[in-house]
Short mmCIF file of C-alpha atoms (C1' of nucleotides) in Angstrom, two decimals:
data_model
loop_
_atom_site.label_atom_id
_atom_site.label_comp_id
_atom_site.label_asym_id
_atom_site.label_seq_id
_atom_site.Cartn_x
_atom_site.Cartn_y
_atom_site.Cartn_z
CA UNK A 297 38.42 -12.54 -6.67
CA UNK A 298 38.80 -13.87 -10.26
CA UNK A 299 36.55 -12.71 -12.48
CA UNK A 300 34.33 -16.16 -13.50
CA UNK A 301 34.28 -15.98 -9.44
CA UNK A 302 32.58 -13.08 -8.88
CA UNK A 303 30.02 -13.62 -11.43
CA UNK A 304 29.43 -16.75 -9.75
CA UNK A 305 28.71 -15.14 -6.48
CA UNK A 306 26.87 -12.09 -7.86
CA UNK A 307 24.41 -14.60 -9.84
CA UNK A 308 23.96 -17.67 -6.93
CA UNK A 309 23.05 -14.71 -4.55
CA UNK A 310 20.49 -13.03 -6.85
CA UNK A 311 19.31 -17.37 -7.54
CA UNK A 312 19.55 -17.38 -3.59
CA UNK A 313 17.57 -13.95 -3.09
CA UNK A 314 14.31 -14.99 -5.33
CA UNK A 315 14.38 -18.78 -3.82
CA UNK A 316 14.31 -17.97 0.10
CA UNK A 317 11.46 -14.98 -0.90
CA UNK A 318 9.75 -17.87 -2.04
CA UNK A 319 10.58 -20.75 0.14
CA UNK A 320 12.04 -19.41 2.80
CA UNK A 321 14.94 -19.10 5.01
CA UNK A 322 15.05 -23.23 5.20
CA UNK A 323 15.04 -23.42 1.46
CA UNK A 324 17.09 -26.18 -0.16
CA UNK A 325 21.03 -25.16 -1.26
CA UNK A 326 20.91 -28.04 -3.56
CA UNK A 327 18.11 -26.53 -5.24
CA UNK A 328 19.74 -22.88 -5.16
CA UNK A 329 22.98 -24.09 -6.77
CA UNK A 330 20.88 -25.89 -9.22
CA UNK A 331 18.88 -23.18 -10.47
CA UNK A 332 22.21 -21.08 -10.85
CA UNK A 333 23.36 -23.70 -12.85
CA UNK A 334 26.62 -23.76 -10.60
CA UNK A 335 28.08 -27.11 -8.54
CA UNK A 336 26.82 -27.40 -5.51
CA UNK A 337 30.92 -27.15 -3.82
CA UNK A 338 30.88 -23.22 -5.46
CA UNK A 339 27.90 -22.52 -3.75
CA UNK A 340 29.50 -23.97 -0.56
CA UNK A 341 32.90 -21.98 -1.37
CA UNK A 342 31.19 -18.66 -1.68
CA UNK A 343 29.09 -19.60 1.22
CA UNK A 344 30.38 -21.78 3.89
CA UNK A 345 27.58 -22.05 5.65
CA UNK A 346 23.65 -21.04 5.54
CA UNK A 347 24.37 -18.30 7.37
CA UNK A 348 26.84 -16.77 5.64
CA UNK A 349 24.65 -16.48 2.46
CA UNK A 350 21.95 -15.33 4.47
CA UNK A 351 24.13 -12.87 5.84
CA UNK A 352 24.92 -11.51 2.78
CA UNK A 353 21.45 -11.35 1.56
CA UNK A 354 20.08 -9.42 4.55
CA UNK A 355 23.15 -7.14 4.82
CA UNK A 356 21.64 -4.58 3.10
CA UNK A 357 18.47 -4.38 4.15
CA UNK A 358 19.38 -4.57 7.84
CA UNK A 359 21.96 -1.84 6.99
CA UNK A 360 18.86 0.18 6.01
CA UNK A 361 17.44 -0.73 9.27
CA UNK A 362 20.12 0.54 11.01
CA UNK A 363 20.29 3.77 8.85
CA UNK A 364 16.41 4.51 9.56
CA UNK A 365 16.42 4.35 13.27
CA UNK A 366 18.96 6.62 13.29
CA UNK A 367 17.36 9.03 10.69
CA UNK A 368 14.20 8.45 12.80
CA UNK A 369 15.82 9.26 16.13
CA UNK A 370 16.38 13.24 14.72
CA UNK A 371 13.21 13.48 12.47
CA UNK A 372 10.52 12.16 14.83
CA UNK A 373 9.06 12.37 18.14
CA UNK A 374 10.36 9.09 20.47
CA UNK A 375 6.84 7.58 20.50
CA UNK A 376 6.44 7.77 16.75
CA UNK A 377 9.89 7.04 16.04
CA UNK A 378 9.78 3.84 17.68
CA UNK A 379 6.32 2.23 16.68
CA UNK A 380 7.83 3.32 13.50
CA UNK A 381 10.48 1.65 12.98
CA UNK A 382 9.01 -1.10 15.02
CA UNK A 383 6.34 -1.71 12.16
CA UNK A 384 9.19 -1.37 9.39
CA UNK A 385 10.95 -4.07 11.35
CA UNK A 386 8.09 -6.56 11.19
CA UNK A 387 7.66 -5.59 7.76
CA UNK A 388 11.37 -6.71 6.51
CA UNK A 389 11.11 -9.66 7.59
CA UNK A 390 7.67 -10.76 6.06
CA UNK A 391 9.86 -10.80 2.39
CA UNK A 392 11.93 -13.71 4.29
CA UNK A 393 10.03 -16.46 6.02
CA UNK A 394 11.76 -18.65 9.03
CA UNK A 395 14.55 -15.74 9.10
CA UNK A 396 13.41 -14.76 12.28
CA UNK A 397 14.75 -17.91 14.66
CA UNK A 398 17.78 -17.69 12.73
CA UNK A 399 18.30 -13.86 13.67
CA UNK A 400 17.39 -15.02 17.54
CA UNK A 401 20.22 -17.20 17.68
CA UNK A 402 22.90 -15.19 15.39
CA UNK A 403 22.52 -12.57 18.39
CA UNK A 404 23.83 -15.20 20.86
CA UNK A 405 26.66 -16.97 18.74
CA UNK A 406 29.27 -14.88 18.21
CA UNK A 407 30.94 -17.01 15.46
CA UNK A 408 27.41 -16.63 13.60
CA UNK A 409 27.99 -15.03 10.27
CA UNK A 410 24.75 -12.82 11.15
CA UNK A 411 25.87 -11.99 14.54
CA UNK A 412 27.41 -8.89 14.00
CA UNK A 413 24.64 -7.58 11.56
CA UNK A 414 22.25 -8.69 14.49
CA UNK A 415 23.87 -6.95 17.01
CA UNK A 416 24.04 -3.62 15.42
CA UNK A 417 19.90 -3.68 14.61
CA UNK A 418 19.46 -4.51 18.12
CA UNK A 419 21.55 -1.79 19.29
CA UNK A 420 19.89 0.74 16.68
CA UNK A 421 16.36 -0.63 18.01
CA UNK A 422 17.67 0.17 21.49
CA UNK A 423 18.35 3.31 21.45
CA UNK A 424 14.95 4.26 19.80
CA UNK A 425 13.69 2.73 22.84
CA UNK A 426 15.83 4.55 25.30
CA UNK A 427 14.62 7.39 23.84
CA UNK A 428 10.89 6.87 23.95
CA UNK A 429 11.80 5.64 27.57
CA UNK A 430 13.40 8.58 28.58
CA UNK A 431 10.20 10.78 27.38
CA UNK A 432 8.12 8.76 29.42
CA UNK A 433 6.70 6.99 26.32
CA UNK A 434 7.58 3.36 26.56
CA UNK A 435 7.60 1.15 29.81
CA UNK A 436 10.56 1.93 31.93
CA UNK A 437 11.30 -1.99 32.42
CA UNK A 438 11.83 -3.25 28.83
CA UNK A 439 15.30 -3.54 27.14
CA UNK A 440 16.53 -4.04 23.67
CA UNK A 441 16.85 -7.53 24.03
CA UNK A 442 13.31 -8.23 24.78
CA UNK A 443 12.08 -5.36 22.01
CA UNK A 444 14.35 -7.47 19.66
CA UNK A 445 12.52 -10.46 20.82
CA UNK A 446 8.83 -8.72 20.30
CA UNK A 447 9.73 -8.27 16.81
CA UNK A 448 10.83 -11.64 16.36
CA UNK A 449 7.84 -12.90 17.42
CA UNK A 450 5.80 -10.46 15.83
CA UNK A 451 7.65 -11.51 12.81
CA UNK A 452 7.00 -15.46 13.42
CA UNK A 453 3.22 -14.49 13.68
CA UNK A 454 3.51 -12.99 10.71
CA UNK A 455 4.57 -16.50 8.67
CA UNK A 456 1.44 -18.33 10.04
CA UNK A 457 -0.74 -18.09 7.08
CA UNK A 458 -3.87 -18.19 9.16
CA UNK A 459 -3.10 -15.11 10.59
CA UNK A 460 -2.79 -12.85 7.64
CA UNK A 461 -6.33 -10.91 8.68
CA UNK A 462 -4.79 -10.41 12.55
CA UNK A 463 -1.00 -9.38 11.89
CA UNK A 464 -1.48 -5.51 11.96
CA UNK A 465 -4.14 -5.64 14.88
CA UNK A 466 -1.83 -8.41 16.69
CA UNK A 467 0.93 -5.61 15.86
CA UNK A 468 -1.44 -2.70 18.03
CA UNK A 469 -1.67 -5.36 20.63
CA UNK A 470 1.86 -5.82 21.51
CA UNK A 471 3.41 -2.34 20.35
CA UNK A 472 0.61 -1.09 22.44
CA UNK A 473 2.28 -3.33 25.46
CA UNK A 474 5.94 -1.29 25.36
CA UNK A 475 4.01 2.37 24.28
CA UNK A 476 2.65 4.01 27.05
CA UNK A 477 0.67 7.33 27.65
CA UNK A 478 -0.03 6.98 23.75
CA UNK A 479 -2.88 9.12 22.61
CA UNK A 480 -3.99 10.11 26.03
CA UNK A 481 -5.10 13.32 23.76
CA UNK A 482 -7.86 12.87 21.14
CA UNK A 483 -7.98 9.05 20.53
CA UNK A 484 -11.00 7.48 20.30
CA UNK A 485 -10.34 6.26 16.48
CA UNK A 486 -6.65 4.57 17.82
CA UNK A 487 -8.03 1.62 18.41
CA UNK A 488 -10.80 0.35 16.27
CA UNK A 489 -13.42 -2.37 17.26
CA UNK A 490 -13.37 -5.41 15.73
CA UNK A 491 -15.64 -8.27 14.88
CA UNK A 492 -15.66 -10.91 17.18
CA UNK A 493 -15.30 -14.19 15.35
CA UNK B 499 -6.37 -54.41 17.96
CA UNK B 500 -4.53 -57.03 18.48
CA UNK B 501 -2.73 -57.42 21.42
CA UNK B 502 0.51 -57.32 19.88
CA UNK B 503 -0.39 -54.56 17.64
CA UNK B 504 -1.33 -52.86 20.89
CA UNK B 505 1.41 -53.26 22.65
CA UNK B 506 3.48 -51.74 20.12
CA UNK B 507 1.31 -48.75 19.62
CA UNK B 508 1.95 -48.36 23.33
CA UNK B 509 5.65 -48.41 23.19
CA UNK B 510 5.73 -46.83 20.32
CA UNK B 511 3.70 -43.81 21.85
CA UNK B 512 6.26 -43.91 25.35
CA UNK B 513 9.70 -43.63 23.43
CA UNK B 514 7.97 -40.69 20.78
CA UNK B 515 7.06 -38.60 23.73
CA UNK B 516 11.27 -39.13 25.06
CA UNK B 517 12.21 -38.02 21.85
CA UNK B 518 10.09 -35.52 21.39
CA UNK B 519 10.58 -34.44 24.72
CA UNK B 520 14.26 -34.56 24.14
CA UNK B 521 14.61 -33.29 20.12
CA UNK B 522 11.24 -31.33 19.63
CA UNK B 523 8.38 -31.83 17.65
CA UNK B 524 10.62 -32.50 14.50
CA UNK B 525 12.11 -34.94 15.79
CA UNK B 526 13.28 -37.96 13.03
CA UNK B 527 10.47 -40.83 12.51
CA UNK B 528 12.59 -42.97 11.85
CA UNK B 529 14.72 -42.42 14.55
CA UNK B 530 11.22 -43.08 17.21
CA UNK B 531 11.00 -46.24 15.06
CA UNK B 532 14.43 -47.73 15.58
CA UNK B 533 14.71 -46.72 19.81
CA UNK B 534 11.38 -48.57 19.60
CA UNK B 535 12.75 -51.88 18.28
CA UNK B 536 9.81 -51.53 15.27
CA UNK B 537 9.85 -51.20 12.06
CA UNK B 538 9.50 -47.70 10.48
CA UNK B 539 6.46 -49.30 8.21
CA UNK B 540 4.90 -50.35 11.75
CA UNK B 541 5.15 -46.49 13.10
CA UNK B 542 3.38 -45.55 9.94
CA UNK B 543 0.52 -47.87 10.08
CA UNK B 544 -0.13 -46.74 13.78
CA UNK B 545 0.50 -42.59 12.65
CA UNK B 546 -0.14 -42.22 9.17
CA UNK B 547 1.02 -38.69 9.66
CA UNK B 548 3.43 -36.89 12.06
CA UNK B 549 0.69 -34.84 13.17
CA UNK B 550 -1.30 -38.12 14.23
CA UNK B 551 1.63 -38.94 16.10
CA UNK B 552 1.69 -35.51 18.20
CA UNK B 553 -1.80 -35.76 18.62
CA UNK B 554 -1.55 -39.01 20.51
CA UNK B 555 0.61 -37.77 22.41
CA UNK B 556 -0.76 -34.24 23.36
CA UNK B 557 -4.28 -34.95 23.66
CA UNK B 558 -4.24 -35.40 27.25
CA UNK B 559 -2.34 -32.07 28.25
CA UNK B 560 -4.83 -30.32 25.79
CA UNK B 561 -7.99 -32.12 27.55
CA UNK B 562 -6.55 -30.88 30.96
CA UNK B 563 -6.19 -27.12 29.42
CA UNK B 564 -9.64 -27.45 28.18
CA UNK B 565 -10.54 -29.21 31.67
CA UNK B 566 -8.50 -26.48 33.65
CA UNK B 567 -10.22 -23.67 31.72
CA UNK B 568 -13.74 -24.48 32.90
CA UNK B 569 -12.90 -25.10 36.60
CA UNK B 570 -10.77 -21.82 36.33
CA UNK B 571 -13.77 -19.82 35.36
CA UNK B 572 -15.78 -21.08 38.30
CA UNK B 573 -12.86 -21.05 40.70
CA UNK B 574 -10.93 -17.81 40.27
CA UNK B 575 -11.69 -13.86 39.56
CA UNK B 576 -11.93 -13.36 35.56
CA UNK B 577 -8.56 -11.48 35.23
CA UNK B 578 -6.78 -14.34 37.59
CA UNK B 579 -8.31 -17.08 35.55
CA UNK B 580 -7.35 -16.25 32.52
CA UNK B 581 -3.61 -14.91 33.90
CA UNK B 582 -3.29 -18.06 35.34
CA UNK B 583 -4.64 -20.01 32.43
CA UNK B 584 -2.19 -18.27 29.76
CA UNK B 585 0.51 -19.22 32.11
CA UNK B 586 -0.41 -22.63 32.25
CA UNK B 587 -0.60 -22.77 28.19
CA UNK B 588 2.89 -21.39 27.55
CA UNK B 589 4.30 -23.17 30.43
CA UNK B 590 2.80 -26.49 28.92
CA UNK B 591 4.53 -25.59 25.55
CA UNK B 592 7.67 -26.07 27.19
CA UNK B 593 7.64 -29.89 27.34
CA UNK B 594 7.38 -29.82 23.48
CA UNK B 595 9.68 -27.69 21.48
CA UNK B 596 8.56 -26.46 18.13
CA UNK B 597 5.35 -27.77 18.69
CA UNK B 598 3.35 -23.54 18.31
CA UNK B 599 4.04 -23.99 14.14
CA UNK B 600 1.95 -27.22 14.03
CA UNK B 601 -1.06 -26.00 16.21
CA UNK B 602 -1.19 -22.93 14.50
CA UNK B 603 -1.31 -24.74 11.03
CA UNK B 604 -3.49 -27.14 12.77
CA UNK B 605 -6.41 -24.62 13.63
CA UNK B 606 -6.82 -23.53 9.92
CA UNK B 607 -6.43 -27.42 8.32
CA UNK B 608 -9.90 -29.39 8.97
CA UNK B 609 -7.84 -32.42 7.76
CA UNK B 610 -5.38 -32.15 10.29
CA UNK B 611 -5.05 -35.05 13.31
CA UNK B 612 -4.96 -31.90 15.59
CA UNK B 613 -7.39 -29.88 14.18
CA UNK B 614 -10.22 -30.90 17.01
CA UNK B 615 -8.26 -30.41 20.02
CA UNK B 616 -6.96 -27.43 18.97
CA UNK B 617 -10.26 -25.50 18.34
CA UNK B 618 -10.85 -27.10 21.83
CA UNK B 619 -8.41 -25.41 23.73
CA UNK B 620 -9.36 -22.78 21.34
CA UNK B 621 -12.44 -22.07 22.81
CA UNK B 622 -11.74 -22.53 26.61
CA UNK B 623 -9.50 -19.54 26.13
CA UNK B 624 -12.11 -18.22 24.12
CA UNK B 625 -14.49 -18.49 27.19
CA UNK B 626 -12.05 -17.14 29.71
CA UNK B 627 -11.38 -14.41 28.03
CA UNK B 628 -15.03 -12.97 26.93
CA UNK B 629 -15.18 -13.29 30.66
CA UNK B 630 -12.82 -10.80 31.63
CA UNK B 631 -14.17 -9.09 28.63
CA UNK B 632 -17.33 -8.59 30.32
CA UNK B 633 -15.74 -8.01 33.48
CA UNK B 634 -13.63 -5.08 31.91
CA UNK B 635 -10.37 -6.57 32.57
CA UNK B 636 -9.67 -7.61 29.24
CA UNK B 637 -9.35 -5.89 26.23
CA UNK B 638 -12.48 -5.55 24.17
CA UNK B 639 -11.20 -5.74 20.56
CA UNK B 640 -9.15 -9.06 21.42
CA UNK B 641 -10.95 -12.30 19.83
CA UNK B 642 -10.01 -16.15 20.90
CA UNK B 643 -7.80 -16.35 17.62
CA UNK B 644 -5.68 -13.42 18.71
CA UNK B 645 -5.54 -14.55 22.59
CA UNK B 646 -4.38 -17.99 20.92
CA UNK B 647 -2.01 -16.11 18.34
CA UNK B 648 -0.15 -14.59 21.57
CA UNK B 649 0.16 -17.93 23.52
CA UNK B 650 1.93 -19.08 20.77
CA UNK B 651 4.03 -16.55 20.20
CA UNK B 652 5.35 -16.49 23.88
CA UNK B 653 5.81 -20.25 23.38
CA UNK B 654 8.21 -19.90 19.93
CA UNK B 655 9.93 -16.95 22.52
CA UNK B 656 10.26 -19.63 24.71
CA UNK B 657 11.83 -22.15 22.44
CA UNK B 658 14.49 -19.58 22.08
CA UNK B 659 17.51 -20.73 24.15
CA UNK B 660 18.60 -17.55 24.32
CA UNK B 661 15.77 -15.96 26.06
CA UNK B 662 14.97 -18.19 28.96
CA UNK B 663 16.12 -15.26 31.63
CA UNK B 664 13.26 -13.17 29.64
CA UNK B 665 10.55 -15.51 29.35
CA UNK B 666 8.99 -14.38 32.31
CA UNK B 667 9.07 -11.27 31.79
CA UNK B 668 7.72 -11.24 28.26
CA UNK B 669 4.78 -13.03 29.60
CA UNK B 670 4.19 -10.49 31.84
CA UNK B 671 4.77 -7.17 28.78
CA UNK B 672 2.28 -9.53 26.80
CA UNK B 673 -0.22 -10.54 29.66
CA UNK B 674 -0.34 -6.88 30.32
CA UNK B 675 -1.37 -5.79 26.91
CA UNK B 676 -4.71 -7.97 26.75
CA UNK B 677 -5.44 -7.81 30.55
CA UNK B 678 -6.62 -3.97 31.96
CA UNK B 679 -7.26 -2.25 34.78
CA UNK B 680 -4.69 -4.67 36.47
CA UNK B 681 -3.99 -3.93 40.04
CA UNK B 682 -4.76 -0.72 40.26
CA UNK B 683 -4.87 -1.06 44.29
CA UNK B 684 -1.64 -2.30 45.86
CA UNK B 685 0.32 -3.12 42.75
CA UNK B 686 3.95 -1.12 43.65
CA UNK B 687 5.18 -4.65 43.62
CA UNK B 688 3.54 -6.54 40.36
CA UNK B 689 6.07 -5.05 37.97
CA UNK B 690 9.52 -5.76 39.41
CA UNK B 691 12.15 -3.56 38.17
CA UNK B 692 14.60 -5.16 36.18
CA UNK B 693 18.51 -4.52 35.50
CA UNK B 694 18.91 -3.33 32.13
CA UNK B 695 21.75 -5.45 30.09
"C1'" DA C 66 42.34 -20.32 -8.03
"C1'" DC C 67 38.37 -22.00 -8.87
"C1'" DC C 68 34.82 -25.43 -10.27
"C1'" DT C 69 32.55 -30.01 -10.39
"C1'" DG C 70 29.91 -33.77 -8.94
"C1'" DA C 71 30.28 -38.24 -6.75
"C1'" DA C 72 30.19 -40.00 -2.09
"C1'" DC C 73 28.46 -40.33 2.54
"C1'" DA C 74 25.12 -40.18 6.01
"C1'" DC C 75 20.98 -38.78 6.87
"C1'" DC C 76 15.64 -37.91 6.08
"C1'" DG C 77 10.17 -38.85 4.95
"C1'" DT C 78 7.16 -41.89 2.62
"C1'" DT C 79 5.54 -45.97 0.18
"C1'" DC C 80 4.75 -50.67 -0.61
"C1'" DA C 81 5.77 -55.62 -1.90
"C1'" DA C 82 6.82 -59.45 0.75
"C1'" DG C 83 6.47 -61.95 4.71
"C1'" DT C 84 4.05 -64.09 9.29
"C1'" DA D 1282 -4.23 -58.39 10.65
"C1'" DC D 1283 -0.09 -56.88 11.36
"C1'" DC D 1284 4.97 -56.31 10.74
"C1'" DT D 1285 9.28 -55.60 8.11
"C1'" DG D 1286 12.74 -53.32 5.63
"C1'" DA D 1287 14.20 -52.32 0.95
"C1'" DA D 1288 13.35 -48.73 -2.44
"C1'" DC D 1289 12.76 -44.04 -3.95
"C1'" DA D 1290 13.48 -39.28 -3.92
"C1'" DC D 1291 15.12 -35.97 -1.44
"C1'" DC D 1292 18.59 -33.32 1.89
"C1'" DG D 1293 23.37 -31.08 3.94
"C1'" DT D 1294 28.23 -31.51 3.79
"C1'" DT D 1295 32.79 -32.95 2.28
"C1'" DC D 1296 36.43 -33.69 -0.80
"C1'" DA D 1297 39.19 -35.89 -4.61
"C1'" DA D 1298 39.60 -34.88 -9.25
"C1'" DG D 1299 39.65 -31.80 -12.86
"C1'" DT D 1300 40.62 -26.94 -15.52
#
DNA sequence: ACCTGAACACCGTTCAAGT
DNA sequence: ACCTGAACACCGTTCAAGT
């Protein structure tokens, strides 16, 4: 890559990072080239397609993902290891609105730019749940597939503004759907009452 | 109205609901305007808003929710009720891709043509589920927002083409995380094992 | 090799002009 | 009272022309 090229690229992605934080993963490409001060054909050069400059935004951070289940998978008990990860997975994707219907259907396109990225969190995920399933800590009847899609749509609750006050409990609620036997010891503080509104 | 001014409101209203049916709830106004043979002003006058235009055309499904809610709670065992009601909403979502978004913006935006029905349906669930509440076969520290939170987030699964072979069964992880005490006679059969992909 | 921006086909929304 | 469609400001995507 020339060099004027790769300053091109380094600078539209770090335009493209701060504009989908703010706008989301539907932002406008016309305005990302134009606040890089760049043509809008380099930004399609670099970046064929939407994707593709998504992909490489979130290739690090779902890297990281990757890394941490598998750090988590030696350093924690399976229960803990998963809702762990599980809440760090929501939390990702709260810096990048809309990314989450995206990442549904990179899994199932394999000519998706975020396909393969999507593919190896799932797979990390999975095994964190294999894990808790073989201790007898997560539902027996669950795959990766659907724990993928839990996050997802923990993740899409998570972009409805009017449910900023209910995103951790509506986390409990669901994570408390694949856990099982959690806290059968002590307890009575893991779930606290709330106000009925 | 006029009679010809009603008459296009009426056709207008039939071809919207094919191509929402048929595209989702994003579906291009313009687009309704020309299969209708009208002029895009003409859609306008009729739905000042795109949200005026789904309300037309979802306020009778939402009645019969509302409707099916109260004979449900008369009719049927608190846990059935609202199992069967929560069905019914998701399944209901179906018709009307991409349509979760716009009722969850909807409950938080007075202004909005959808906010009334909305709260409506709102509360049926609302009732159904302090029911089981006080039954104990729901979950105590679950409000109507959160119950409403969950339908919708089993509807945006749902709008993911990838998952239809999971819906049902993410129904059922979710269902079981706000309904307790579930079959705890009989019940080998209620959770079908499934083949792990 | 890389960059640019006009061109094309769309969109939502408004509003002067018509009947 | 109602309808129409041009006008405006956007968008994604492509591609001939430039350096």
């Amino acid at each position: 890559m020339r060099a004027d090229a790769k300053k091109n690229y380094d600078h539209l992605l770090a335009v493209a990072r701060a504009v989908v934080k703010e706008q989301g993963a539907d932002a406008s490409l016309r305005d990302i080239a134009r606040r890089a001060d760049v043509g809008l054909g380099t930004l399609y050069r670099h970046f064929p397609t939407r994707e593709a400059l998504l992909e490489a935004l979130l290739r690090t951070s779902l890297d990281e993902m990757t890394a941490q289940a598998a750090e988590l998978e030696t350093s924690s008990a399976p229960d803990d290891a998963l809702v762990t990860w599980l809440r760090e997975a929501v939390a990702f994707t709260r810096n990048y609105h809309g990314i989450t219907a995206l990442m549904m259907a990179a899994l199932d396109d394999p000519k998706s730019a975020l396909h393969a990225s999507c593919v190896t969190v799932r797979a990390a995920g999975t095994r964190l749940l294999s894990r808790a399933q073989a201790a007898g800590k997560a539902r027996s009847d669950v795959d990766g597939t659907e724990l993928f899609a839990l996050i997802a749509a923990l993740a899409w609750l998570g972009d409805q503004p009017s449910l900023g006050r209910h995103a951790d409990h509506l986390f409990e609620i669901v994570a408390s759907a694949i856990l099982t036997n959690r806290a059968s010891n002590g307890g009575r503080a893991q779930r606290r009452p709330r106000d009925r509104s």
